[in-house]
CSV table of C-alpha atoms in Angstrom, one decimal:
chain,number,residue,atom,x,y,z
D,1,MET,CA,0.0,0.0,0.0
D,2,LYS,CA,2.8,2.4,0.7
D,3,ASN,CA,4.8,4.3,-1.8
D,4,ASP,CA,5.9,1.4,-4.1
D,5,THR,CA,6.0,3.9,-7.0
D,6,TYR,CA,9.3,5.3,-5.5
D,7,LEU,CA,10.9,1.9,-4.9
D,8,ARG,CA,11.8,-0.9,-7.2
D,9,GLY,CA,12.5,-4.7,-7.1
D,10,PRO,CA,10.6,-7.8,-6.2
D,11,ASN,CA,10.7,-7.2,-2.5
D,12,ARG,CA,9.6,-3.6,-2.5
D,13,THR,CA,6.3,-4.5,-0.7
D,14,GLN,CA,8.1,-5.7,2.3
D,15,ASN,CA,11.0,-3.2,2.3
D,16,ARG,CA,9.3,0.1,1.3
D,17,SER,CA,8.2,1.2,4.8
D,18,HIS,CA,11.7,0.6,6.2
D,19,ASN,CA,13.3,2.5,3.3
D,20,ILE,CA,10.9,5.4,3.6
D,21,GLU,CA,11.5,5.6,7.4
D,22,SER,CA,15.3,5.6,6.8
D,23,LEU,CA,15.1,8.3,4.2
D,24,ASN,CA,12.9,10.4,6.5
D,25,HIS,CA,15.3,10.0,9.4
D,26,ARG,CA,18.3,11.0,7.3
D,27,SER,CA,16.4,14.0,6.0
D,28,HIS,CA,15.4,15.1,9.5
D,29,MET,CA,19.0,14.7,10.7
D,30,LYS,CA,20.4,16.8,7.9
D,31,SER,CA,17.9,19.5,8.4
D,32,ALA,CA,18.6,19.6,12.1
D,33,LEU,CA,22.4,19.9,11.5
D,34,HIS,CA,21.9,22.6,8.9
D,35,PHE,CA,19.7,24.6,11.1
D,36,GLU,CA,22.1,24.3,14.1
D,37,ASN,CA,24.9,25.6,11.9
D,38,LEU,CA,22.8,28.6,10.8
D,39,LEU,CA,22.2,29.6,14.4
D,40,HIS,CA,25.9,30.1,14.8
D,41,ASP,CA,26.0,32.5,11.8
D,42,PRO,CA,23.4,35.3,12.4
D,43,THR,CA,23.8,36.7,8.9
D,44,LYS,CA,23.1,33.5,7.2
D,45,TYR,CA,20.1,32.9,9.5
D,46,VAL,CA,18.6,36.3,8.7
D,47,MET,CA,19.1,35.7,5.0
D,48,MET,CA,17.5,32.3,5.2
D,49,MET,CA,14.4,33.8,6.9
D,50,ILE,CA,14.2,36.5,4.2
D,51,VAL,CA,14.3,33.9,1.4
D,52,MET,CA,11.7,31.7,3.1
D,53,ALA,CA,9.4,34.7,3.6
D,54,ALA,CA,9.8,35.8,0.0
D,55,THR,CA,9.3,32.3,-1.3
D,56,THR,CA,6.1,32.0,0.7
D,57,VAL,CA,4.7,35.3,-0.6
D,58,MET,CA,5.6,34.5,-4.2
D,59,THR,CA,4.0,31.0,-3.8
D,60,LEU,CA,0.7,32.5,-2.5
D,61,VAL,CA,0.6,35.3,-5.1
D,62,LEU,CA,1.6,33.3,-8.1
D,63,GLY,CA,-0.5,30.3,-7.0
D,64,GLY,CA,-3.5,32.6,-7.1
D,65,PHE,CA,-2.8,33.4,-10.8
D,66,MET,CA,-1.6,30.0,-11.9
D,67,GLN,CA,-4.4,27.9,-10.6
D,68,VAL,CA,-8.0,29.2,-10.3
D,69,SER,CA,-10.5,27.2,-8.3
D,70,ALA,CA,-13.9,26.8,-10.0
D,71,GLN,CA,-15.4,27.4,-6.5
D,72,ASP,CA,-14.9,31.2,-7.0
D,73,ALA,CA,-16.3,31.3,-10.5
D,74,ASP,CA,-19.9,32.5,-11.1
D,75,GLN,CA,-21.9,29.4,-10.8
D,76,PRO,CA,-25.6,29.2,-11.5
D,77,GLU,CA,-28.0,28.3,-8.7
D,78,ARG,CA,-29.8,25.9,-11.0
D,79,LEU,CA,-28.3,23.9,-13.9
D,80,ALA,CA,-29.9,21.6,-16.4
D,81,LEU,CA,-27.8,19.1,-18.3
D,82,THR,CA,-29.9,17.9,-21.2
D,83,GLY,CA,-29.8,15.5,-24.2
D,84,ALA,CA,-27.1,13.1,-22.8
D,85,THR,CA,-27.0,9.4,-22.3
D,86,ILE,CA,-26.9,9.1,-18.5
D,87,TYR,CA,-25.2,6.2,-16.8
D,88,THR,CA,-26.4,6.5,-13.2
D,89,LEU,CA,-24.8,3.2,-12.0
D,90,ASP,CA,-27.7,3.2,-9.5
D,91,PRO,CA,-28.6,-0.4,-8.7
D,92,GLU,CA,-32.2,0.6,-8.2
D,93,ARG,CA,-32.5,1.6,-11.8
D,94,GLY,CA,-31.2,-1.9,-12.9
D,95,GLY,CA,-28.1,-0.5,-14.5
D,96,GLU,CA,-29.8,0.7,-17.6
D,97,PRO,CA,-28.8,4.1,-19.0
D,98,ILE,CA,-31.2,7.0,-19.4
D,99,MET,CA,-31.3,7.9,-23.1
D,100,ASN,CA,-31.7,11.5,-24.0
D,101,GLY,CA,-32.0,12.3,-20.3
D,102,THR,CA,-31.9,15.5,-18.2
D,103,ILE,CA,-30.2,16.1,-14.9
D,104,ILE,CA,-31.3,19.1,-12.7
D,105,ILE,CA,-28.7,20.4,-10.3
D,106,GLU,CA,-29.6,22.8,-7.5
D,107,ASP,CA,-27.2,23.9,-4.8
D,108,GLY,CA,-24.7,21.2,-5.7
D,109,LEU,CA,-27.2,18.4,-5.5
D,110,ILE,CA,-29.1,16.4,-8.1
D,111,THR,CA,-32.7,17.2,-7.6
D,112,ALA,CA,-34.3,15.5,-10.6
D,113,MET,CA,-33.2,13.1,-13.3
D,114,GLY,CA,-34.8,11.3,-16.2
D,115,VAL,CA,-36.6,11.8,-19.5
D,116,GLY,CA,-38.9,14.7,-20.0
D,117,VAL,CA,-37.9,16.3,-16.7
D,118,GLU,CA,-39.3,19.8,-16.2
D,119,ILE,CA,-36.5,22.4,-16.3
D,120,PRO,CA,-36.9,25.0,-13.5
D,121,GLU,CA,-37.3,28.6,-14.3
D,122,GLY,CA,-34.1,30.5,-14.5
D,123,ALA,CA,-31.9,27.4,-14.8
D,124,VAL,CA,-28.8,27.5,-17.1
D,125,VAL,CA,-29.2,24.8,-19.7
D,126,GLU,CA,-26.2,22.8,-21.1
D,127,ASP,CA,-27.0,20.8,-24.2
D,128,LEU,CA,-25.1,17.5,-24.1
D,129,THR,CA,-26.5,15.9,-27.2
D,130,GLY,CA,-24.3,13.0,-28.2
D,131,LYS,CA,-22.4,13.0,-25.0
D,132,GLN,CA,-22.4,10.5,-22.0
D,133,VAL,CA,-22.6,11.3,-18.3
D,134,TYR,CA,-21.0,9.2,-15.6
D,135,PRO,CA,-20.4,9.6,-11.9
D,136,GLY,CA,-16.9,10.9,-11.0
D,137,LEU,CA,-14.3,8.3,-10.3
D,138,ILE,CA,-13.0,7.7,-6.7
D,139,ASP,CA,-9.3,7.1,-6.1
D,140,ALA,CA,-9.5,5.0,-3.0
D,141,PHE,CA,-5.8,5.2,-2.1
D,142,SER,CA,-4.1,8.4,-2.8
D,143,ARG,CA,-1.4,10.9,-1.6
D,144,MET,CA,-3.0,13.7,-3.5
D,145,GLY,CA,-2.2,17.0,-2.0
D,146,ILE,CA,0.2,15.7,0.6
D,147,PHE,CA,3.0,14.6,-1.7
D,148,GLU,CA,4.2,16.9,-4.5
D,149,ILE,CA,7.7,16.4,-5.8
D,150,GLY,CA,9.7,13.3,-5.0
D,151,ALA,CA,13.1,15.1,-5.0
D,152,VAL,CA,11.9,17.8,-2.6
D,153,PRO,CA,11.4,16.5,0.9
D,154,MET,CA,9.6,19.6,2.1
D,155,SER,CA,6.7,18.8,-0.3
D,156,HIS,CA,6.1,15.5,1.5
D,157,ASP,CA,3.6,15.3,4.3
D,158,ILE,CA,2.6,11.7,4.3
D,159,ASP,CA,3.7,10.6,7.8
D,160,GLU,CA,4.4,11.7,11.3
D,161,GLN,CA,7.0,10.9,13.9
D,162,GLY,CA,6.3,7.8,16.0
D,163,ASP,CA,4.6,4.5,15.2
D,164,ILE,CA,1.2,5.2,16.8
D,165,ASN,CA,-0.7,8.1,15.2
D,166,PRO,CA,-4.4,7.3,15.1
D,167,ASN,CA,-5.3,11.0,15.5
D,168,VAL,CA,-3.6,12.0,12.2
D,169,LYS,CA,-6.1,13.3,9.7
D,170,PRO,CA,-4.3,14.0,6.4
D,171,GLU,CA,-7.1,16.0,4.7
D,172,ARG,CA,-6.2,18.9,7.0
D,173,VAL,CA,-2.8,19.3,5.3
D,174,VAL,CA,-3.9,18.9,1.7
D,175,ASN,CA,-2.4,21.5,-0.6
D,176,PRO,CA,-5.4,22.8,-2.7
D,177,ASP,CA,-2.9,24.2,-5.3
D,178,SER,CA,-1.2,20.9,-6.0
D,179,ARG,CA,-0.3,20.7,-9.7
D,180,HIS,CA,-1.5,17.1,-9.8
D,181,ILE,CA,-5.1,17.9,-8.9
D,182,PRO,CA,-6.2,19.5,-12.2
D,183,VAL,CA,-4.5,16.7,-14.2
D,184,ALA,CA,-6.4,13.9,-12.4
D,185,ARG,CA,-9.6,16.0,-12.4
D,186,SER,CA,-9.4,16.2,-16.2
D,187,ALA,CA,-9.3,12.4,-16.3
D,188,GLY,CA,-12.6,12.2,-14.4
D,189,VAL,CA,-11.0,11.3,-11.0
D,190,LEU,CA,-13.0,13.7,-8.8
D,191,THR,CA,-12.7,12.2,-5.3
D,192,SER,CA,-9.5,11.2,-3.5
D,193,VAL,CA,-9.2,9.1,-0.4
D,194,VAL,CA,-6.1,10.8,1.1
D,195,THR,CA,-4.1,8.2,2.9
D,196,PRO,CA,-1.3,8.7,5.4
D,197,ASP,CA,1.7,6.4,5.9
D,198,GLY,CA,4.2,5.2,8.4
D,199,GLY,CA,4.3,3.3,11.7
D,200,ILE,CA,1.9,0.7,13.0
D,201,ILE,CA,-1.2,3.0,13.0
D,202,ALA,CA,-0.7,5.7,10.4
D,203,GLY,CA,-3.9,7.7,10.9
D,204,GLN,CA,-7.4,8.1,9.4
D,205,PRO,CA,-7.8,8.5,5.7
D,206,GLY,CA,-10.2,11.2,4.5
D,207,ALA,CA,-12.3,11.7,1.4
D,208,VAL,CA,-11.5,14.9,-0.5
D,209,ARG,CA,-13.1,16.6,-3.4
D,210,ARG,CA,-10.7,17.7,-6.1
D,211,ASP,CA,-11.7,21.3,-6.2
D,212,GLY,CA,-11.7,24.1,-3.6
D,213,TRP,CA,-9.6,26.8,-2.1
D,214,THR,CA,-9.2,25.3,1.4
D,215,TRP,CA,-9.1,21.8,2.9
D,216,GLU,CA,-12.4,22.6,4.6
D,217,GLN,CA,-14.1,23.3,1.2
D,218,MET,CA,-12.5,20.1,-0.3
D,219,THR,CA,-13.2,17.7,2.5
D,220,LEU,CA,-16.1,15.3,1.7
D,221,GLN,CA,-15.7,13.2,4.8
D,222,SER,CA,-13.1,12.9,7.5
D,223,GLY,CA,-12.1,9.8,9.3
D,224,LEU,CA,-13.1,7.0,6.9
D,225,GLY,CA,-11.4,4.4,9.0
D,226,LEU,CA,-8.3,3.6,11.1
D,227,LEU,CA,-5.3,2.7,8.9
D,228,VAL,CA,-3.3,-0.1,10.3
D,229,ASN,CA,0.0,-1.3,8.6
D,230,TRP,CA,-0.1,-5.0,9.4
D,231,PRO,CA,3.4,-6.3,10.4
D,232,SER,CA,5.4,-8.1,7.8
D,233,PRO,CA,5.9,-11.9,8.4
D,234,ARG,CA,9.4,-11.6,7.1
D,235,ARG,CA,10.8,-10.0,10.3
D,236,ASN,CA,9.9,-9.9,14.0
D,237,TYR,CA,6.4,-10.9,13.2
D,238,SER,CA,5.2,-12.3,16.5
D,239,GLU,CA,6.8,-9.4,18.4
D,240,ASP,CA,5.2,-6.8,16.1
D,241,VAL,CA,1.7,-8.4,16.3
D,242,ARG,CA,2.0,-8.4,20.1
D,243,GLU,CA,2.9,-4.7,20.0
D,244,LEU,CA,-0.1,-4.0,17.8
D,245,GLN,CA,-2.3,-5.9,20.3
D,246,THR,CA,-0.9,-3.9,23.2
D,247,VAL,CA,-1.9,-0.6,21.4
D,248,PHE,CA,-5.5,-1.7,21.0
D,249,ASP,CA,-5.6,-3.0,24.6
D,250,ASP,CA,-4.4,0.4,25.9
D,251,ALA,CA,-7.0,2.2,23.7
D,252,ARG,CA,-9.8,-0.1,25.0
D,253,ALA,CA,-8.6,0.5,28.6
D,254,TYR,CA,-8.8,4.2,28.0
D,255,HIS,CA,-12.3,3.9,26.6
D,256,GLN,CA,-13.4,2.0,29.7
D,257,ALA,CA,-11.7,4.5,32.0
D,258,LYS,CA,-13.4,7.4,30.2
D,259,LYS,CA,-16.8,5.8,30.5
D,260,ALA,CA,-16.2,5.3,34.3
D,261,TYR,CA,-15.2,8.9,34.6
D,262,GLU,CA,-18.3,10.1,32.8
D,263,ALA,CA,-20.4,7.9,35.0
D,264,GLY,CA,-18.9,9.5,38.1
D,265,GLN,CA,-17.0,6.3,39.1
D,266,ALA,CA,-13.5,7.8,38.7
D,267,GLU,CA,-12.0,11.1,39.8
D,268,ARG,CA,-10.0,11.9,36.7
D,269,ILE,CA,-8.7,10.7,33.4
D,270,ASP,CA,-5.5,11.8,31.7
D,271,LEU,CA,-6.4,13.0,28.2
D,272,ASP,CA,-4.6,11.2,25.4
D,273,SER,CA,-5.3,12.4,21.9
D,274,ARG,CA,-4.3,9.1,20.4
D,275,TRP,CA,-6.7,7.0,22.4
D,276,GLU,CA,-9.4,9.7,21.9
D,277,ALA,CA,-9.2,9.2,18.2
D,278,MET,CA,-9.7,5.5,18.6
D,279,LEU,CA,-12.8,5.8,20.8
D,280,PRO,CA,-15.3,5.2,17.9
D,281,LEU,CA,-13.8,1.8,17.4
D,282,PHE,CA,-15.3,0.7,20.7
D,283,GLU,CA,-18.7,2.2,20.4
D,284,ASP,CA,-21.7,0.0,19.8
D,285,GLU,CA,-22.3,1.3,16.3
D,286,GLY,CA,-18.8,0.4,15.1
D,287,GLU,CA,-18.4,3.8,13.6
D,288,LEU,CA,-14.7,3.5,12.7
D,289,PRO,CA,-13.7,0.5,10.6
D,290,LEU,CA,-10.2,-0.8,10.3
D,291,ILE,CA,-8.4,-0.3,7.0
D,292,VAL,CA,-5.6,-2.8,7.1
D,293,ASP,CA,-2.6,-2.7,4.7
D,294,ALA,CA,-2.0,-6.4,4.1
D,295,GLN,CA,-0.5,-8.0,1.0
D,296,GLU,CA,0.5,-11.6,1.7
D,297,VAL,CA,-1.9,-14.5,2.5
D,298,ARG,CA,-0.7,-14.8,6.1
D,299,GLN,CA,-1.1,-11.1,6.7
D,300,ILE,CA,-4.6,-11.0,5.3
D,301,GLN,CA,-5.8,-14.1,7.2
D,302,ASP,CA,-4.3,-13.0,10.5
D,303,ALA,CA,-5.6,-9.5,10.2
D,304,VAL,CA,-9.1,-10.6,9.3
D,305,THR,CA,-9.2,-13.3,12.1
D,306,TRP,CA,-7.8,-10.8,14.6
D,307,ALA,CA,-10.3,-8.1,13.7
D,308,ALA,CA,-13.2,-10.6,14.0
D,309,GLY,CA,-12.0,-11.6,17.5
D,310,GLU,CA,-11.8,-7.9,18.5
D,311,GLY,CA,-15.2,-7.1,17.0
D,312,PHE,CA,-13.9,-4.6,14.5
D,313,PRO,CA,-15.2,-4.2,10.9
D,314,ILE,CA,-12.3,-4.5,8.5
D,315,VAL,CA,-11.3,-3.5,4.9
D,316,ILE,CA,-8.2,-5.0,3.3
D,317,MET,CA,-6.0,-2.5,1.5
D,318,GLY,CA,-3.5,-4.0,-0.9
D,319,GLY,CA,-4.7,-7.6,-1.2
D,320,ARG,CA,-2.0,-8.9,-3.5
D,321,ASP,CA,-2.7,-12.5,-2.5
D,322,ALA,CA,-6.4,-12.1,-1.9
D,323,HIS,CA,-7.2,-14.3,-4.9
D,324,LEU,CA,-5.7,-17.3,-3.0
D,325,ILE,CA,-8.3,-17.0,-0.2
D,326,THR,CA,-11.5,-15.7,-1.9
D,327,GLY,CA,-13.6,-18.3,-0.1
D,328,PHE,CA,-12.3,-17.1,3.3
D,329,LEU,CA,-12.8,-13.4,2.4
D,330,LYS,CA,-16.3,-14.1,1.1
D,331,GLU,CA,-17.3,-16.0,4.2
D,332,MET,CA,-16.0,-13.2,6.5
D,333,GLU,CA,-17.6,-10.5,4.2
D,334,VAL,CA,-14.4,-8.6,3.9
D,335,PRO,CA,-14.0,-6.2,1.0
D,336,VAL,CA,-10.6,-5.5,-0.7
D,337,ILE,CA,-9.2,-2.3,-2.1
D,338,ILE,CA,-6.7,-3.4,-4.7
D,339,THR,CA,-3.7,-1.0,-4.8
D,340,GLN,CA,-2.3,-1.5,-8.3
D,341,VAL,CA,-3.3,-3.5,-11.3
D,342,LEU,CA,-0.8,-2.0,-13.7
D,343,THR,CA,2.3,-3.4,-12.1
D,344,SER,CA,4.7,-6.4,-12.5
D,345,PRO,CA,4.4,-9.6,-10.4
D,346,SER,CA,6.0,-9.5,-6.9
D,347,ARG,CA,7.5,-12.9,-7.1
D,348,ASN,CA,9.8,-14.5,-9.7
D,349,TRP,CA,7.6,-17.6,-10.1
D,350,GLU,CA,4.4,-15.6,-10.8
D,351,SER,CA,3.1,-15.2,-14.4
D,352,TYR,CA,3.4,-11.8,-16.0
D,353,ASP,CA,-0.4,-11.2,-15.7
D,354,ALA,CA,-0.7,-12.0,-12.0
D,355,ARG,CA,-1.8,-8.5,-11.0
D,356,TYR,CA,-3.8,-7.9,-14.2
D,357,ARG,CA,-6.0,-11.0,-13.4
D,358,LEU,CA,-6.5,-10.2,-9.7
D,359,PRO,CA,-9.7,-8.1,-10.0
D,360,ALA,CA,-11.4,-10.8,-12.2
D,361,GLN,CA,-10.4,-13.5,-9.7
D,362,LEU,CA,-11.9,-11.6,-6.8
D,363,TYR,CA,-15.1,-11.0,-8.9
D,364,GLU,CA,-15.4,-14.7,-9.7
D,365,GLY,CA,-14.8,-15.6,-6.1
D,366,GLY,CA,-17.6,-13.3,-4.9
D,367,VAL,CA,-15.4,-10.9,-3.0
D,368,MET,CA,-16.4,-7.2,-3.0
D,369,PHE,CA,-13.5,-5.1,-4.2
D,370,ALA,CA,-12.5,-1.6,-5.5
D,371,ILE,CA,-9.5,-0.8,-7.7
D,372,ALA,CA,-7.1,2.0,-6.7
D,373,GLY,CA,-3.8,3.2,-8.1
D,374,ASP,CA,-0.4,3.2,-6.6
D,375,ALA,CA,-1.0,6.3,-4.4
D,376,SER,CA,1.4,8.6,-6.3
D,377,PRO,CA,-0.4,11.8,-7.1
D,378,GLU,CA,1.4,12.2,-10.5
D,379,ASN,CA,-0.2,8.9,-11.6
D,380,SER,CA,-3.7,9.5,-10.3
D,381,ASN,CA,-4.9,10.3,-13.8
D,382,ARG,CA,-4.1,6.7,-14.8
D,383,LEU,CA,-6.8,5.3,-12.5
D,384,PRO,CA,-9.2,4.5,-15.3
D,385,TYR,CA,-6.5,2.5,-17.0
D,386,GLU,CA,-5.9,0.4,-13.8
D,387,ALA,CA,-9.5,-0.8,-14.1
D,388,GLY,CA,-9.4,-0.9,-17.9
D,389,ALA,CA,-6.5,-3.2,-18.1
D,390,SER,CA,-8.3,-5.8,-15.9
D,391,ILE,CA,-11.1,-6.0,-18.6
D,392,ALA,CA,-8.6,-7.6,-21.0
D,393,PHE,CA,-7.9,-10.2,-18.4
D,394,GLY,CA,-11.4,-11.4,-17.6
D,395,LEU,CA,-13.2,-8.6,-15.6
D,396,PRO,CA,-16.5,-7.5,-17.1
D,397,ALA,CA,-16.5,-3.9,-18.3
D,398,ASP,CA,-19.4,-3.0,-16.0
D,399,GLU,CA,-17.6,-4.4,-13.0
D,400,ALA,CA,-14.5,-2.5,-13.9
D,401,LEU,CA,-16.4,0.8,-13.9
D,402,HIS,CA,-18.2,-0.1,-10.7
D,403,SER,CA,-14.8,-0.8,-9.0
D,404,LEU,CA,-13.9,2.9,-9.5
D,405,THR,CA,-17.3,4.4,-8.5
D,406,VAL,CA,-20.0,2.4,-6.7
D,407,TYR,CA,-17.8,-0.1,-4.9
D,408,PRO,CA,-15.3,2.3,-3.3
D,409,ALA,CA,-18.2,4.5,-2.2
D,410,GLN,CA,-19.9,1.5,-0.6
D,411,ILE,CA,-16.8,0.1,1.0
D,412,LEU,CA,-15.8,3.5,2.6
D,413,GLY,CA,-19.3,4.7,3.5
D,414,LEU,CA,-19.6,7.5,0.9
D,415,ASP,CA,-22.4,6.0,-1.1
D,416,ASP,CA,-25.0,8.4,0.1
D,417,ARG,CA,-23.1,11.3,-1.6
D,418,VAL,CA,-20.9,10.0,-4.4
D,419,GLY,CA,-20.2,7.0,-6.5
D,420,MET,CA,-23.5,7.0,-8.5
D,421,LEU,CA,-26.0,9.5,-9.9
D,422,LYS,CA,-29.1,9.8,-7.9
D,423,GLU,CA,-31.6,12.4,-6.6
D,424,GLY,CA,-30.3,13.9,-3.4
D,425,MET,CA,-26.7,13.0,-4.0
D,426,GLU,CA,-23.9,15.4,-4.9
D,427,ALA,CA,-23.6,16.3,-8.5
D,428,THR,CA,-20.1,15.1,-8.9
D,429,LEU,CA,-19.9,13.8,-12.5
D,430,MET,CA,-18.1,13.8,-15.8
D,431,ILE,CA,-19.2,14.3,-19.4
D,432,THR,CA,-17.5,12.1,-21.9
D,433,ASP,CA,-17.7,10.6,-25.4
D,434,GLY,CA,-17.4,7.0,-24.1
D,435,SER,CA,-16.8,4.7,-21.1
D,436,PRO,CA,-14.3,6.1,-18.7
D,437,VAL,CA,-12.4,2.8,-18.6
D,438,GLU,CA,-11.8,2.8,-22.3
D,439,TYR,CA,-8.4,4.2,-23.2
D,440,ALA,CA,-9.6,6.3,-26.1
D,441,THR,CA,-12.4,8.1,-24.2
D,442,GLN,CA,-12.1,11.8,-23.9
D,443,VAL,CA,-13.4,13.6,-20.8
D,444,HIS,CA,-14.9,16.9,-22.0
D,445,GLN,CA,-16.1,18.4,-18.7
D,446,THR,CA,-16.4,17.6,-15.1
D,447,TYR,CA,-18.6,18.9,-12.3
D,448,ILE,CA,-17.8,18.7,-8.6
D,449,ARG,CA,-20.7,19.2,-6.3
D,450,GLY,CA,-22.4,21.0,-9.1
D,451,VAL,CA,-19.5,23.3,-9.8
D,452,LYS,CA,-18.1,23.3,-13.3
D,453,SER,CA,-14.4,22.5,-13.2
D,454,ASP,CA,-11.6,24.4,-14.9
D,455,MET,CA,-10.4,21.8,-17.4
D,456,MET,CA,-7.0,23.5,-17.9
D,457,ASP,CA,-4.1,21.5,-16.4
D,458,ASN,CA,-0.3,21.2,-16.9
D,459,HIS,CA,-0.6,18.4,-19.4
D,460,ARG,CA,-3.1,20.4,-21.5
D,461,LYS,CA,-0.9,23.6,-21.3
D,462,LEU,CA,2.1,21.7,-22.6
D,463,TYR,CA,0.0,20.1,-25.3
D,464,GLU,CA,-1.2,23.4,-26.5
D,465,ARG,CA,2.2,25.0,-26.3
D,466,TYR,CA,3.9,22.3,-28.5
D,467,ARG,CA,0.8,22.0,-30.7
D,468,LYS,CA,1.3,25.6,-31.6
D,469,LYS,CA,5.0,25.0,-32.2
D,470,VAL,CA,4.2,22.2,-34.7
D,471,ASP,CA,1.5,24.2,-36.4
D,472,ASP,CA,3.9,27.1,-36.8
D,473,TRP,CA,6.5,24.8,-38.3
D,474,HIS,CA,3.9,23.4,-40.8
D,475,ASN,CA,2.7,26.9,-41.7
D,476,ARG,CA,6.2,28.4,-42.1
D,477,LYS,CA,7.2,30.1,-45.4
D,478,ASP,CA,10.5,28.9,-46.6
């Protein structure tokens, strides 16, 4: 689940966390030594502060000109999208598209949809004849907005110090001006599940809309689950599992102590923000599921069995070997978020198509699943191709599309707002000339909560720049 994009080799799944922690440690040590040296030279220190202040100001000023959020644009209160073929993906409609349909959007929500729908007075009408409308895609495993440039450590904010950080909520540090957001948005990927990393408990992933000026505007839902990095069987496995158990025992003891305090049966309780963040795990409703990063068979089986014994709902993130135990996962009703289809096998003896066939194998085994990318923001626009590749290896096309929309929304508890098109849900959708999981499909326009997106991005800017250069060359006069 972690940053395999930045590591290579057949054992990257087991070694990537250790490598990232080592890199972070060296980076922190270098920064600390550099800062200590500056303190002994007041002139250099003052110059450094001036440069940092100037850089911050320029970033804020230029960022305002370079990337414009559609949230500030003049948006109509009522919008009617007419004449399109609407793929709602709503199970209640039986999966059939609405031909020559109309969608009415008011205050960011879909208020009416169908054929012959009455258009409200004063509504802005967009004629989409010949176009298709789909729900926006959901990237269920992403570092969007918290990781910018691999070679610039200060643009990384994916983890925190220490191994136990259940109180970390990464959506609060999302950079709304990330250059990767418009690129992914232009590909129809309109919702990110921003996922932290590091340690035993990394934090709580949050769902973020891919438009807005601030993290508050962008946040769709905070605290989708508690992210647990299940220990690797390849080193100190028993010891690490015992440490994980101790963490949850301490959190449960804190929950019991707090209940006793609230009931007047204890004089005091020492506040601990880590255990406070885990309290929803122990409530009767089971409000906070576990999202467990597990790849190998032993990891998946042990994590599911342990969670069942503790009484926690669980989602498997990663699931490289999930196809080997589909019967077990189906029986335990455990969904899987597959974190990469477009990748090479992890073992020398596996066939070249091991990961390409994984979604089809889970589908045939009756396991609920979603498809995600490799978490790297610069590759988020490739999400449709992750699902599209699986079609060539046995996954039905409808299931591939559902694995990017309906299924991640259902797995993560977002299906009352996004993942399908339905009255009362957010108008987060894309307008295309074909299925989003087909490579040749063009996304013509997107809307996020009823707001028309700016479709300009870095890729398009470069295309237009060099397209002009080619045209100028063709039109030259020798």
